[in-house]
């Protein structure tokens, strides 16, 4: 044991005489913490600038290899020709003393002789003021850092983007027409291949780490295929034509109230910016379903954009209640508009997650003049043939998603809407019904890939006291396969088939083909 202390003292003295560096200056403040020092130990034969011929090599080897109380720089240099400060020496000495305390406490070595212990005590007393100063500096820095963190205003902003390019086309015979029109009266489908795209820039800012300010700009020239096919049923999921001019199409601020409630103030947004649409695999318009119908249940489309507020409250990890109100003309000061006097949609959804793999959504929505769902027939969008300017809708929907196993997810929805023309005689009503089933096979062939299928019936007027109803039933068939090329690029070919478009059996089947390429950054 005597040799142990003599070696340590000799090594420390040698390092001072040699001008060696015991510890990297950036680690001095934390050197008192033994775990930090142990994490920085480097075997002496790993120090690139220490050679066996150096006169202090034996001392360094003893301290590093035997006692674990010497460190080098992070770049595996010892820099023995560099002078050290008294603070650095004090930190290194303290590390060795702490190591000795551990050895003595564990009784793994013989007890040191009294004269060596006295020498160590003198060294400890010699550098007591430096160690005390170092500790005071660390305490001061911790106090100052805590105060700065509590007083700072430093928002964190993350900028992301998405660019979608698509080669697509609609094919068939005549354009679809409502039952009241003659088939072929709107001309033929052009069978034309087009190239179009959409770009989004998204700024997400957090001021507290728990809130979110989202600003999204969008530009594109993706057409609504209604003009080419005669029906909204053929719409693509990411359509929207701004003549390639950027517009602000999403602006909202989310913030928590307590630990279980979150409020969203919507300056420009939609119902589905707040509520969970329970379609995790197919619910992205840039990476999921290729059709507008397959992305989400029509109940979330009864208001396509506006101003309002949303509230999410978690009763526990399995039950969530979401309330959303969106007005279409909230910034219009004229009569019949504004936040509460114009068209609106109010939604309430109870989301249940009885297990980690199963999600259910029980949704109710009430709207005024917002029946224009955008993925259904013309009669469904306006069941009173333009004669009513005060249509109240009451909608009910059940949505579900079940991860059967890691390689297969089953989902879908069923919905019913009752529309009433409040300004017509006897307030006639129309009943609308829809459903969909989807299948997703994630990571098929490669991680990130997705094979998807969608089957369903777009919203259809099944009865109408006004006298106008959809005569037949359209069915939607869709399949696509997403190739995930890398973390930023995916390519998705797919096909959409619409039978009896516009719920009119006199119309020919419509086909839509697409190859969608999505960049995310």
Short mmCIF file of C-alpha atoms in Angstrom, two decimals:
data_model
loop_
_atom_site.label_atom_id
_atom_site.label_comp_id
_atom_site.label_asym_id
_atom_site.label_seq_id
_atom_site.Cartn_x
_atom_site.Cartn_y
_atom_site.Cartn_z
CA UNK A 1 0.00 0.00 0.00
CA UNK A 2 2.91 2.30 0.65
CA UNK A 3 3.90 1.96 -2.98
CA UNK A 4 0.39 2.98 -3.98
CA UNK A 5 0.55 6.35 -2.23
CA UNK A 6 4.14 6.96 -3.26
CA UNK A 7 3.18 6.26 -6.87
CA UNK A 8 0.22 8.59 -6.72
CA UNK A 9 2.18 11.40 -5.11
CA UNK A 10 5.06 10.89 -7.49
CA UNK A 11 2.76 10.87 -10.46
CA UNK A 12 0.94 14.01 -9.41
CA UNK A 13 4.21 15.79 -8.79
CA UNK A 14 5.60 14.52 -12.06
CA UNK A 15 2.60 15.81 -13.92
CA UNK A 16 3.10 19.24 -12.41
CA UNK A 17 6.80 19.28 -13.24
CA UNK A 18 6.12 17.97 -16.72
CA UNK A 19 3.36 20.51 -17.22
CA UNK A 20 0.95 17.66 -17.96
CA UNK A 21 -2.79 18.11 -18.22
CA UNK A 22 -4.82 16.05 -15.80
CA UNK A 23 -8.20 16.85 -17.31
CA UNK A 24 -9.71 18.68 -20.24
CA UNK A 25 -10.52 22.29 -19.22
CA UNK A 26 -14.14 21.88 -20.29
CA UNK A 27 -14.47 19.07 -17.74
CA UNK A 28 -12.94 20.88 -14.79
CA UNK A 29 -16.23 22.11 -13.36
CA UNK A 30 -17.67 18.62 -13.34
CA UNK A 31 -14.47 16.84 -12.36
CA UNK A 32 -15.53 16.64 -8.72
CA UNK A 33 -18.23 14.20 -9.72
CA UNK A 34 -16.53 10.79 -9.72
CA UNK A 35 -18.88 9.31 -12.31
CA UNK A 36 -17.88 11.99 -14.81
CA UNK A 37 -14.18 11.29 -14.27
CA UNK A 38 -14.64 7.57 -14.57
CA UNK A 39 -16.46 8.09 -17.84
CA UNK A 40 -13.39 9.94 -19.19
CA UNK A 41 -10.63 7.44 -18.17
CA UNK A 42 -8.28 6.54 -21.00
CA UNK A 43 -5.71 3.75 -20.85
CA UNK A 44 -2.21 5.18 -21.01
CA UNK A 45 -1.40 3.17 -24.12
CA UNK A 46 -4.30 4.93 -25.84
CA UNK A 47 -2.77 8.38 -25.29
CA UNK A 48 -1.28 9.17 -28.66
CA UNK A 49 1.28 11.68 -27.39
CA UNK A 50 2.66 9.61 -24.45
CA UNK A 51 5.56 7.29 -25.26
CA UNK A 52 7.13 4.56 -23.10
CA UNK A 53 10.39 6.53 -23.26
CA UNK A 54 8.87 9.56 -21.51
CA UNK A 55 10.28 10.04 -18.05
CA UNK A 56 6.81 10.22 -16.46
CA UNK A 57 5.40 7.23 -18.33
CA UNK A 58 5.54 4.86 -15.35
CA UNK A 59 3.69 7.31 -13.12
CA UNK A 60 1.01 7.91 -15.71
CA UNK A 61 0.63 4.19 -16.29
CA UNK A 62 0.13 3.58 -12.58
CA UNK A 63 -2.50 6.29 -12.23
CA UNK A 64 -4.41 5.40 -15.36
CA UNK A 65 -4.13 1.64 -15.60
CA UNK A 66 -4.12 0.76 -11.91
CA UNK A 67 -6.05 3.49 -10.09
CA UNK A 68 -8.44 4.99 -12.71
CA UNK A 69 -7.91 8.56 -11.56
CA UNK A 70 -6.20 10.18 -14.54
CA UNK A 71 -7.80 11.34 -17.73
CA UNK A 72 -6.75 12.57 -21.14
CA UNK A 73 -8.38 14.88 -23.62
CA UNK A 74 -11.40 13.59 -25.62
CA UNK A 75 -9.13 13.32 -28.68
CA UNK A 76 -6.92 10.81 -26.79
CA UNK A 77 -4.12 13.31 -26.19
CA UNK A 78 -2.47 13.96 -22.84
CA UNK A 79 -0.64 17.16 -23.86
CA UNK A 80 2.14 16.70 -21.35
CA UNK A 81 3.98 19.86 -22.43
CA UNK A 82 1.04 22.07 -21.56
CA UNK A 83 1.01 23.90 -18.24
CA UNK A 84 -1.98 23.26 -16.00
CA UNK A 85 -3.74 25.59 -13.61
CA UNK A 86 -4.06 25.04 -9.90
CA UNK A 87 -7.75 24.42 -10.43
CA UNK A 88 -6.98 21.57 -12.85
CA UNK A 89 -4.48 20.10 -10.46
CA UNK A 90 -6.97 20.37 -7.62
CA UNK A 91 -9.61 18.59 -9.67
CA UNK A 92 -7.23 15.77 -10.55
CA UNK A 93 -6.04 15.43 -6.99
CA UNK A 94 -9.61 15.30 -5.76
CA UNK A 95 -10.36 12.52 -8.22
CA UNK A 96 -7.46 10.46 -6.93
CA UNK A 97 -8.45 11.10 -3.33
CA UNK A 98 -11.98 9.98 -4.05
CA UNK A 99 -10.59 6.83 -5.63
CA UNK A 100 -8.50 6.17 -2.53
CA UNK A 101 -11.56 6.58 -0.35
CA UNK A 102 -13.31 3.93 -2.41
CA UNK A 103 -10.37 1.54 -2.15
CA UNK A 104 -10.10 2.03 1.60
CA UNK A 105 -13.85 1.66 2.13
CA UNK A 106 -13.98 -1.57 0.16
CA UNK A 107 -10.98 -2.96 2.05
CA UNK A 108 -9.55 -4.25 -1.19
CA UNK A 109 -6.05 -2.96 -0.35
CA UNK A 110 -3.90 -2.81 2.75
CA UNK A 111 -4.18 0.26 4.94
CA UNK A 112 -1.70 3.00 4.21
CA UNK A 113 1.01 3.90 6.63
CA UNK A 114 0.34 6.88 8.86
CA UNK A 115 3.07 9.04 7.28
CA UNK A 116 1.54 8.61 3.82
CA UNK A 117 -1.92 9.43 5.12
CA UNK A 118 -0.51 12.56 6.71
CA UNK A 119 1.06 13.51 3.38
CA UNK A 120 -2.26 13.08 1.65
CA UNK A 121 -4.01 15.15 4.29
CA UNK A 122 -1.48 17.95 3.79
CA UNK A 123 -2.08 17.87 0.04
CA UNK A 124 -5.81 17.95 0.57
CA UNK A 125 -5.48 20.88 2.94
CA UNK A 126 -3.11 22.64 0.53
CA UNK A 127 -5.72 22.67 -2.24
CA UNK A 128 -8.77 23.07 -0.03
CA UNK A 129 -9.26 26.69 -1.04
CA UNK A 130 -9.12 25.86 -4.76
CA UNK A 131 -11.60 23.04 -4.36
CA UNK A 132 -13.89 25.28 -2.34
CA UNK A 133 -13.65 28.02 -4.98
CA UNK A 134 -14.41 25.51 -7.71
CA UNK A 135 -17.49 24.26 -5.88
CA UNK A 136 -18.73 27.82 -5.32
CA UNK A 137 -18.31 28.56 -9.04
CA UNK A 138 -20.30 25.48 -9.97
CA UNK A 139 -23.05 26.40 -7.50
CA UNK A 140 -23.15 29.94 -8.91
CA UNK A 141 -23.38 28.68 -12.47
CA UNK A 142 -26.19 26.27 -11.57
CA UNK A 143 -28.15 29.06 -9.88
CA UNK A 144 -27.62 31.42 -12.80
CA UNK A 145 -28.60 28.77 -15.34
CA UNK A 146 -31.79 27.98 -13.46
CA UNK A 147 -32.74 31.67 -13.35
CA UNK A 148 -32.01 32.18 -17.05
CA UNK A 149 -34.04 29.11 -18.01
CA UNK A 150 -37.04 30.34 -16.03
CA UNK A 151 -36.86 33.86 -17.47
CA UNK A 152 -35.88 33.22 -21.07
CA UNK A 153 -38.18 33.66 -24.06
CA UNK A 154 -36.72 31.34 -26.63
CA UNK A 155 -39.24 29.81 -29.05
CA UNK A 156 -38.20 26.73 -30.96
CA UNK A 157 -39.29 26.55 -34.59
CA UNK A 158 -39.11 23.54 -36.88
CA UNK A 159 -39.58 24.00 -40.61
CA UNK A 160 -40.73 20.99 -42.61
CA UNK A 161 -42.06 20.53 -46.10
CA UNK A 162 -43.80 18.16 -48.43
CA UNK A 163 -43.82 18.10 -52.21
CA UNK A 164 -46.12 15.81 -54.17
CA UNK A 165 -45.79 15.16 -57.90
CA UNK A 166 -48.32 13.02 -59.72
CA UNK A 167 -48.80 11.52 -63.12
CA UNK A 168 -52.52 10.77 -63.29
CA UNK A 169 -55.46 10.36 -65.60
CA UNK A 170 -59.18 9.58 -65.68
CA UNK A 171 -60.56 7.04 -68.11
CA UNK A 172 -64.00 5.91 -69.20
CA UNK A 173 -66.71 6.73 -71.69
CA UNK A 174 -69.12 9.60 -70.99
CA UNK A 175 -68.85 12.00 -68.09
CA UNK A 176 -71.15 11.12 -65.20
CA UNK A 177 -74.42 13.03 -64.90
CA UNK A 178 -77.10 13.21 -62.16
CA UNK A 179 -80.21 11.05 -62.64
CA UNK A 180 -82.19 14.04 -63.90
CA UNK A 181 -79.84 14.57 -66.87
CA UNK A 182 -79.39 12.57 -70.07
CA UNK A 183 -76.30 10.32 -70.17
CA UNK A 184 -73.66 11.73 -72.49
CA UNK A 185 -75.03 15.28 -72.28
CA UNK A 186 -71.79 16.52 -70.66
CA UNK A 187 -69.44 14.96 -73.19
CA UNK A 188 -66.84 12.27 -72.94
CA UNK A 189 -63.98 11.69 -70.50
CA UNK A 190 -60.83 12.84 -72.22
CA UNK A 191 -58.61 9.84 -71.32
CA UNK A 192 -55.80 12.37 -70.90
CA UNK A 193 -52.61 11.84 -68.87
CA UNK A 194 -51.57 14.89 -66.85
CA UNK A 195 -48.67 15.89 -64.63
CA UNK A 196 -49.40 18.07 -61.58
CA UNK A 197 -48.03 18.80 -58.14
CA UNK A 198 -48.52 20.31 -54.72
CA UNK A 199 -46.03 21.87 -52.29
CA UNK A 200 -46.43 22.59 -48.59
CA UNK A 201 -44.20 24.49 -46.18
CA UNK A 202 -44.99 23.93 -42.51
CA UNK A 203 -43.66 26.00 -39.60
CA UNK A 204 -44.17 24.48 -36.13
CA UNK A 205 -43.21 26.75 -33.25
CA UNK A 206 -43.27 25.99 -29.52
CA UNK A 207 -42.81 28.66 -26.88
CA UNK A 208 -43.03 26.44 -23.80
CA UNK A 209 -42.31 22.98 -25.14
CA UNK A 210 -45.95 21.97 -24.65
CA UNK A 211 -47.72 24.33 -27.04
CA UNK A 212 -47.76 24.48 -30.84
CA UNK A 213 -48.15 27.33 -33.30
CA UNK A 214 -48.61 25.91 -36.79
CA UNK A 215 -48.40 27.93 -40.00
CA UNK A 216 -48.77 26.10 -43.30
CA UNK A 217 -48.47 27.48 -46.81
CA UNK A 218 -49.61 25.54 -49.84
CA UNK A 219 -49.27 25.89 -53.59
CA UNK A 220 -50.31 23.54 -56.33
CA UNK A 221 -52.06 22.85 -59.59
CA UNK A 222 -53.68 19.46 -58.93
CA UNK A 223 -57.15 19.54 -60.52
CA UNK A 224 -60.40 18.27 -59.08
CA UNK A 225 -61.26 15.41 -61.43
CA UNK A 226 -64.90 16.39 -61.24
CA UNK A 227 -64.42 18.55 -64.33
CA UNK A 228 -63.00 15.63 -66.27
CA UNK A 229 -65.31 12.88 -64.97
CA UNK A 230 -68.48 14.70 -63.94
CA UNK A 231 -68.32 13.59 -60.30
CA UNK A 232 -66.58 14.41 -57.03
CA UNK A 233 -66.30 10.68 -56.37
CA UNK A 234 -63.17 10.60 -58.54
CA UNK A 235 -61.27 13.24 -56.54
CA UNK A 236 -57.65 12.65 -55.57
CA UNK A 237 -56.64 12.94 -51.94
CA UNK A 238 -54.23 15.83 -52.50
CA UNK A 239 -56.06 17.88 -55.12
CA UNK A 240 -56.16 21.66 -54.94
CA UNK A 241 -55.40 24.27 -57.54
CA UNK A 242 -53.91 27.60 -56.46
CA UNK A 243 -52.32 28.28 -59.86
CA UNK A 244 -49.03 27.47 -58.12
CA UNK A 245 -49.37 30.53 -55.89
CA UNK A 246 -48.65 30.00 -52.20
CA UNK A 247 -51.61 30.58 -49.92
CA UNK A 248 -52.01 30.33 -46.16
CA UNK A 249 -54.26 27.33 -45.65
CA UNK A 250 -53.53 26.39 -42.05
CA UNK A 251 -52.99 28.61 -39.01
CA UNK A 252 -53.76 27.54 -35.47
CA UNK A 253 -52.35 27.60 -31.95
CA UNK A 254 -52.60 24.70 -29.51
CA UNK A 255 -51.89 25.02 -25.81
CA UNK A 256 -52.53 22.89 -22.73
CA UNK A 257 -54.80 23.63 -19.80
CA UNK A 258 -53.59 21.39 -17.04
CA UNK A 259 -52.22 17.98 -17.86
CA UNK A 260 -55.28 16.49 -19.58
CA UNK A 261 -56.86 19.28 -21.65
CA UNK A 262 -55.66 20.90 -24.85
CA UNK A 263 -57.22 23.92 -26.59
CA UNK A 264 -56.80 24.79 -30.27
CA UNK A 265 -57.50 28.32 -31.48
CA UNK A 266 -58.12 28.04 -35.23
CA UNK A 267 -57.59 31.09 -37.42
CA UNK A 268 -57.63 28.95 -40.58
CA UNK A 269 -58.17 25.24 -40.39
CA UNK A 270 -60.56 22.30 -40.48
CA UNK A 271 -62.32 19.88 -38.17
CA UNK A 272 -59.70 17.21 -38.79
CA UNK A 273 -56.90 19.51 -37.66
CA UNK A 274 -58.19 18.91 -34.13
CA UNK A 275 -60.06 15.60 -34.04
CA UNK A 276 -58.52 12.16 -34.51
CA UNK A 277 -59.96 10.73 -37.75
CA UNK A 278 -58.92 7.20 -36.68
CA UNK A 279 -57.32 6.19 -39.96
CA UNK A 280 -53.62 5.99 -39.08
CA UNK A 281 -52.34 4.18 -42.16
CA UNK A 282 -54.44 5.73 -44.91
CA UNK A 283 -55.22 9.11 -43.38
CA UNK A 284 -52.38 11.11 -44.96
CA UNK A 285 -53.31 12.79 -48.24
CA UNK A 286 -49.67 12.73 -49.34
CA UNK A 287 -48.69 9.22 -48.21
CA UNK A 288 -51.91 7.34 -47.51
CA UNK A 289 -55.01 6.80 -49.60
CA UNK A 290 -54.84 8.16 -53.14
CA UNK A 291 -58.54 9.16 -53.12
CA UNK A 292 -60.27 11.89 -51.13
CA UNK A 293 -62.94 9.38 -50.11
CA UNK A 294 -60.40 6.94 -48.66
CA UNK A 295 -58.52 9.43 -46.48
CA UNK A 296 -61.20 10.05 -43.85
CA UNK A 297 -64.88 9.63 -43.05
CA UNK A 298 -67.20 12.14 -44.77
CA UNK A 299 -68.39 13.40 -41.38
CA UNK A 300 -65.10 15.31 -41.08
CA UNK A 301 -65.65 16.97 -44.47
CA UNK A 302 -68.90 18.77 -43.76
CA UNK A 303 -66.86 21.91 -43.28
CA UNK A 304 -63.79 22.19 -45.44
CA UNK A 305 -62.20 25.18 -43.74
CA UNK A 306 -62.80 28.12 -41.50
CA UNK A 307 -62.23 29.75 -38.13
CA UNK A 308 -63.08 28.40 -34.70
CA UNK A 309 -61.90 26.57 -31.63
CA UNK A 310 -61.33 22.99 -30.52
CA UNK A 311 -60.91 21.27 -27.17
CA UNK A 312 -59.38 17.85 -26.47
CA UNK A 313 -59.76 16.33 -23.01
CA UNK A 314 -58.29 13.01 -21.89
CA UNK A 315 -60.31 11.39 -19.13
CA UNK A 316 -57.63 8.73 -19.03
CA UNK A 317 -55.33 6.95 -21.47
CA UNK A 318 -58.29 5.12 -23.05
CA UNK A 319 -61.00 7.82 -23.30
CA UNK A 320 -60.81 11.18 -25.08
CA UNK A 321 -63.49 13.78 -25.75
CA UNK A 322 -63.01 16.25 -28.61
CA UNK A 323 -65.20 19.29 -29.31
CA UNK A 324 -64.67 21.45 -32.40
CA UNK A 325 -66.52 24.46 -33.81
CA UNK A 326 -65.59 25.94 -37.20
CA UNK A 327 -67.34 28.84 -38.97
CA UNK A 328 -66.90 29.28 -42.70
CA UNK A 329 -67.26 33.08 -42.91
CA UNK A 330 -66.13 34.17 -39.48
CA UNK A 331 -64.30 37.23 -40.87
CA UNK A 332 -67.33 38.46 -42.85
CA UNK A 333 -69.16 41.30 -41.03
CA UNK A 334 -72.26 41.21 -43.25
CA UNK A 335 -75.61 39.78 -42.17
CA UNK A 336 -75.85 36.00 -42.25
CA UNK A 337 -72.14 35.53 -41.69
CA UNK A 338 -69.64 36.06 -38.87
CA UNK A 339 -68.56 33.59 -36.24
CA UNK A 340 -72.03 32.45 -35.19
CA UNK A 341 -74.56 33.71 -37.75
CA UNK A 342 -73.23 32.09 -40.92
CA UNK A 343 -72.52 28.52 -42.03
CA UNK A 344 -70.73 26.40 -39.46
CA UNK A 345 -69.99 22.87 -38.35
CA UNK A 346 -69.82 21.72 -34.73
CA UNK A 347 -68.45 18.28 -33.91
CA UNK A 348 -68.20 16.13 -30.80
CA UNK A 349 -66.29 12.86 -30.75
CA UNK A 350 -65.69 10.33 -28.03
CA UNK A 351 -62.56 8.35 -28.87
CA UNK A 352 -62.16 5.02 -27.13
CA UNK A 353 -58.99 2.93 -27.02
CA UNK A 354 -59.86 -0.21 -25.04
CA UNK A 355 -56.54 -1.76 -26.12
CA UNK A 356 -53.35 -0.47 -27.71
CA UNK A 357 -54.36 -2.03 -31.03
CA UNK A 358 -58.02 -0.92 -31.20
CA UNK A 359 -59.44 2.60 -31.59
CA UNK A 360 -63.12 3.58 -31.87
CA UNK A 361 -64.66 6.95 -32.63
CA UNK A 362 -68.27 7.85 -31.82
CA UNK A 363 -68.91 11.13 -33.63
CA UNK A 364 -71.79 13.59 -33.83
CA UNK A 365 -71.77 16.71 -35.98
CA UNK A 366 -74.29 19.49 -36.47
CA UNK A 367 -73.91 21.89 -39.34
CA UNK A 368 -75.60 24.76 -41.13
CA UNK A 369 -75.24 24.97 -44.91
CA UNK A 370 -72.23 22.65 -44.83
CA UNK A 371 -73.57 19.51 -46.49
CA UNK A 372 -71.18 19.93 -49.44
CA UNK A 373 -69.06 16.95 -48.42
CA UNK A 374 -66.94 16.96 -51.55
CA UNK A 375 -66.67 13.20 -52.16
CA UNK A 376 -70.30 12.35 -52.94
CA UNK A 377 -72.96 12.87 -55.59
CA UNK A 378 -74.31 16.26 -56.59
CA UNK A 379 -77.71 15.40 -55.07
CA UNK A 380 -76.10 14.52 -51.74
CA UNK A 381 -74.22 17.80 -51.64
CA UNK A 382 -77.45 19.72 -52.28
CA UNK A 383 -80.47 17.47 -51.61
CA UNK A 384 -82.93 20.34 -52.03
CA UNK A 385 -81.80 21.32 -55.52
CA UNK A 386 -80.72 24.85 -54.61
CA UNK A 387 -84.07 25.87 -53.14
CA UNK A 388 -82.91 26.11 -49.52
CA UNK A 389 -80.41 28.51 -48.00
CA UNK A 390 -80.83 27.17 -44.48
CA UNK A 391 -79.93 23.46 -44.42
CA UNK A 392 -79.30 21.99 -40.98
CA UNK A 393 -77.49 18.68 -40.87
CA UNK A 394 -77.27 16.17 -38.01
CA UNK A 395 -74.61 13.53 -38.63
CA UNK A 396 -73.68 10.37 -36.78
CA UNK A 397 -70.67 8.19 -37.49
CA UNK A 398 -68.82 5.20 -36.08
CA UNK A 399 -65.15 4.93 -37.04
CA UNK A 400 -62.80 2.11 -36.13
CA UNK A 401 -59.23 0.99 -36.65
CA UNK A 402 -57.84 -2.35 -35.47
CA UNK A 403 -54.23 -3.45 -35.72
CA UNK A 404 -54.89 -7.17 -36.08
CA UNK A 405 -51.16 -7.88 -36.07
CA UNK A 406 -48.05 -5.83 -36.93
CA UNK A 407 -48.49 -6.68 -40.61
CA UNK A 408 -52.25 -6.07 -41.00
CA UNK A 409 -54.61 -3.25 -40.00
CA UNK A 410 -58.37 -3.24 -40.56
CA UNK A 411 -60.41 -0.03 -40.46
CA UNK A 412 -63.41 1.81 -41.76
CA UNK A 413 -66.49 3.84 -40.96
CA UNK A 414 -70.26 3.96 -41.26
CA UNK A 415 -72.31 7.14 -41.19
CA UNK A 416 -75.77 8.64 -41.38
CA UNK A 417 -76.74 12.27 -42.05
CA UNK A 418 -80.17 13.83 -41.70
CA UNK A 419 -80.52 17.13 -43.56
CA UNK A 420 -83.44 19.51 -43.00
CA UNK A 421 -84.38 22.54 -45.11
CA UNK A 422 -85.47 24.98 -42.41
CA UNK A 423 -86.61 27.69 -44.80
CA UNK A 424 -88.86 25.51 -46.99
CA UNK A 425 -92.48 24.63 -46.38
CA UNK A 426 -92.85 21.84 -43.78
CA UNK A 427 -89.03 21.73 -43.44
CA UNK A 428 -88.50 18.65 -45.64
CA UNK A 429 -85.72 16.25 -44.66
CA UNK A 430 -83.29 14.10 -46.60
CA UNK A 431 -81.46 11.05 -45.27
CA UNK A 432 -77.92 10.25 -46.39
CA UNK A 433 -75.96 7.04 -45.78
CA UNK A 434 -72.35 5.98 -46.42
CA UNK A 435 -69.75 3.43 -45.36
CA UNK A 436 -66.21 2.26 -46.10
CA UNK A 437 -63.83 -0.55 -45.20
CA UNK A 438 -60.07 -0.33 -45.61
CA UNK A 439 -57.20 -2.78 -45.30
CA UNK A 440 -53.59 -1.86 -44.73
CA UNK A 441 -50.49 -4.05 -44.90
CA UNK A 442 -47.63 -1.98 -43.46
CA UNK A 443 -43.97 -2.73 -44.13
CA UNK A 444 -44.88 -5.20 -46.86
CA UNK A 445 -41.66 -6.03 -48.69
CA UNK A 446 -39.68 -3.35 -46.88
CA UNK A 447 -39.96 -1.16 -43.82
CA UNK A 448 -42.07 1.89 -44.67
CA UNK A 449 -43.89 0.28 -47.58
CA UNK A 450 -47.69 0.09 -47.51
CA UNK A 451 -50.23 -1.91 -49.47
CA UNK A 452 -53.72 -0.46 -49.11
CA UNK A 453 -57.26 -1.29 -50.19
CA UNK A 454 -60.43 0.80 -49.83
CA UNK A 455 -63.97 -0.33 -50.55
CA UNK A 456 -67.13 1.56 -49.80
CA UNK A 457 -70.19 3.54 -50.76
CA UNK A 458 -69.85 7.32 -51.09
CA UNK A 459 -72.58 9.37 -49.36
CA UNK A 460 -75.94 8.69 -50.99
CA UNK A 461 -79.43 10.17 -50.50
CA UNK A 462 -81.55 7.15 -49.55
CA UNK A 463 -84.76 9.11 -48.91
CA UNK A 464 -85.88 12.68 -49.47
CA UNK A 465 -89.15 14.38 -48.62
CA UNK A 466 -88.28 17.00 -51.21
CA UNK A 467 -88.57 14.32 -53.86
CA UNK A 468 -85.02 14.06 -55.23
CA UNK A 469 -83.03 10.93 -54.42
CA UNK A 470 -80.10 8.97 -55.77
CA UNK A 471 -81.56 6.14 -57.85
CA UNK A 472 -78.68 3.65 -57.75
CA UNK A 473 -75.66 2.87 -55.60
CA UNK A 474 -72.12 3.81 -56.47
CA UNK A 475 -69.29 1.68 -55.14
CA UNK A 476 -65.71 2.83 -54.61
CA UNK A 477 -62.81 0.42 -55.17
CA UNK A 478 -59.24 1.48 -54.59
CA UNK A 479 -55.84 -0.12 -54.33
CA UNK A 480 -52.35 1.33 -54.05
CA UNK A 481 -48.85 0.35 -53.04
CA UNK A 482 -46.39 2.77 -51.52
CA UNK A 483 -42.71 2.12 -52.19
CA UNK A 484 -40.67 3.81 -49.45
CA UNK A 485 -37.45 4.56 -51.29
CA UNK A 486 -35.72 6.24 -48.33
CA UNK A 487 -36.55 8.45 -45.36
CA UNK A 488 -37.59 11.32 -47.62
CA UNK A 489 -38.96 9.80 -50.81
CA UNK A 490 -41.89 7.50 -51.56
CA UNK A 491 -43.54 6.46 -54.83
CA UNK A 492 -47.17 5.28 -54.83
CA UNK A 493 -48.90 3.82 -57.88
CA UNK A 494 -52.62 3.18 -57.52
CA UNK A 495 -55.99 2.74 -59.18
CA UNK A 496 -59.50 3.99 -58.30
CA UNK A 497 -62.63 2.44 -59.79
CA UNK A 498 -66.09 4.06 -59.42
CA UNK A 499 -69.10 2.02 -60.47
CA UNK A 500 -72.43 3.77 -61.16
CA UNK A 501 -70.85 7.20 -60.56
CA UNK A 502 -73.19 9.85 -59.16
CA UNK A 503 -75.32 6.90 -57.90
CA UNK A 504 -76.68 6.61 -61.41
CA UNK A 505 -76.61 3.23 -63.12
CA UNK A 506 -76.92 4.95 -66.50
CA UNK A 507 -73.36 6.26 -66.10
CA UNK A 508 -70.39 4.22 -67.20
CA UNK A 509 -67.70 3.04 -64.79
CA UNK A 510 -64.89 5.54 -64.21
CA UNK A 511 -61.22 4.61 -63.75
CA UNK A 512 -58.53 6.84 -62.27
CA UNK A 513 -54.88 5.86 -62.42
CA UNK A 514 -52.06 7.60 -60.61
CA UNK A 515 -48.36 7.44 -59.79
CA UNK A 516 -47.76 9.73 -56.82
CA UNK A 517 -44.25 10.75 -55.76
CA UNK A 518 -43.89 12.35 -52.35
CA UNK A 519 -40.84 14.19 -51.00
CA UNK A 520 -40.69 15.08 -47.30
CA UNK A 521 -38.00 17.17 -45.67
#
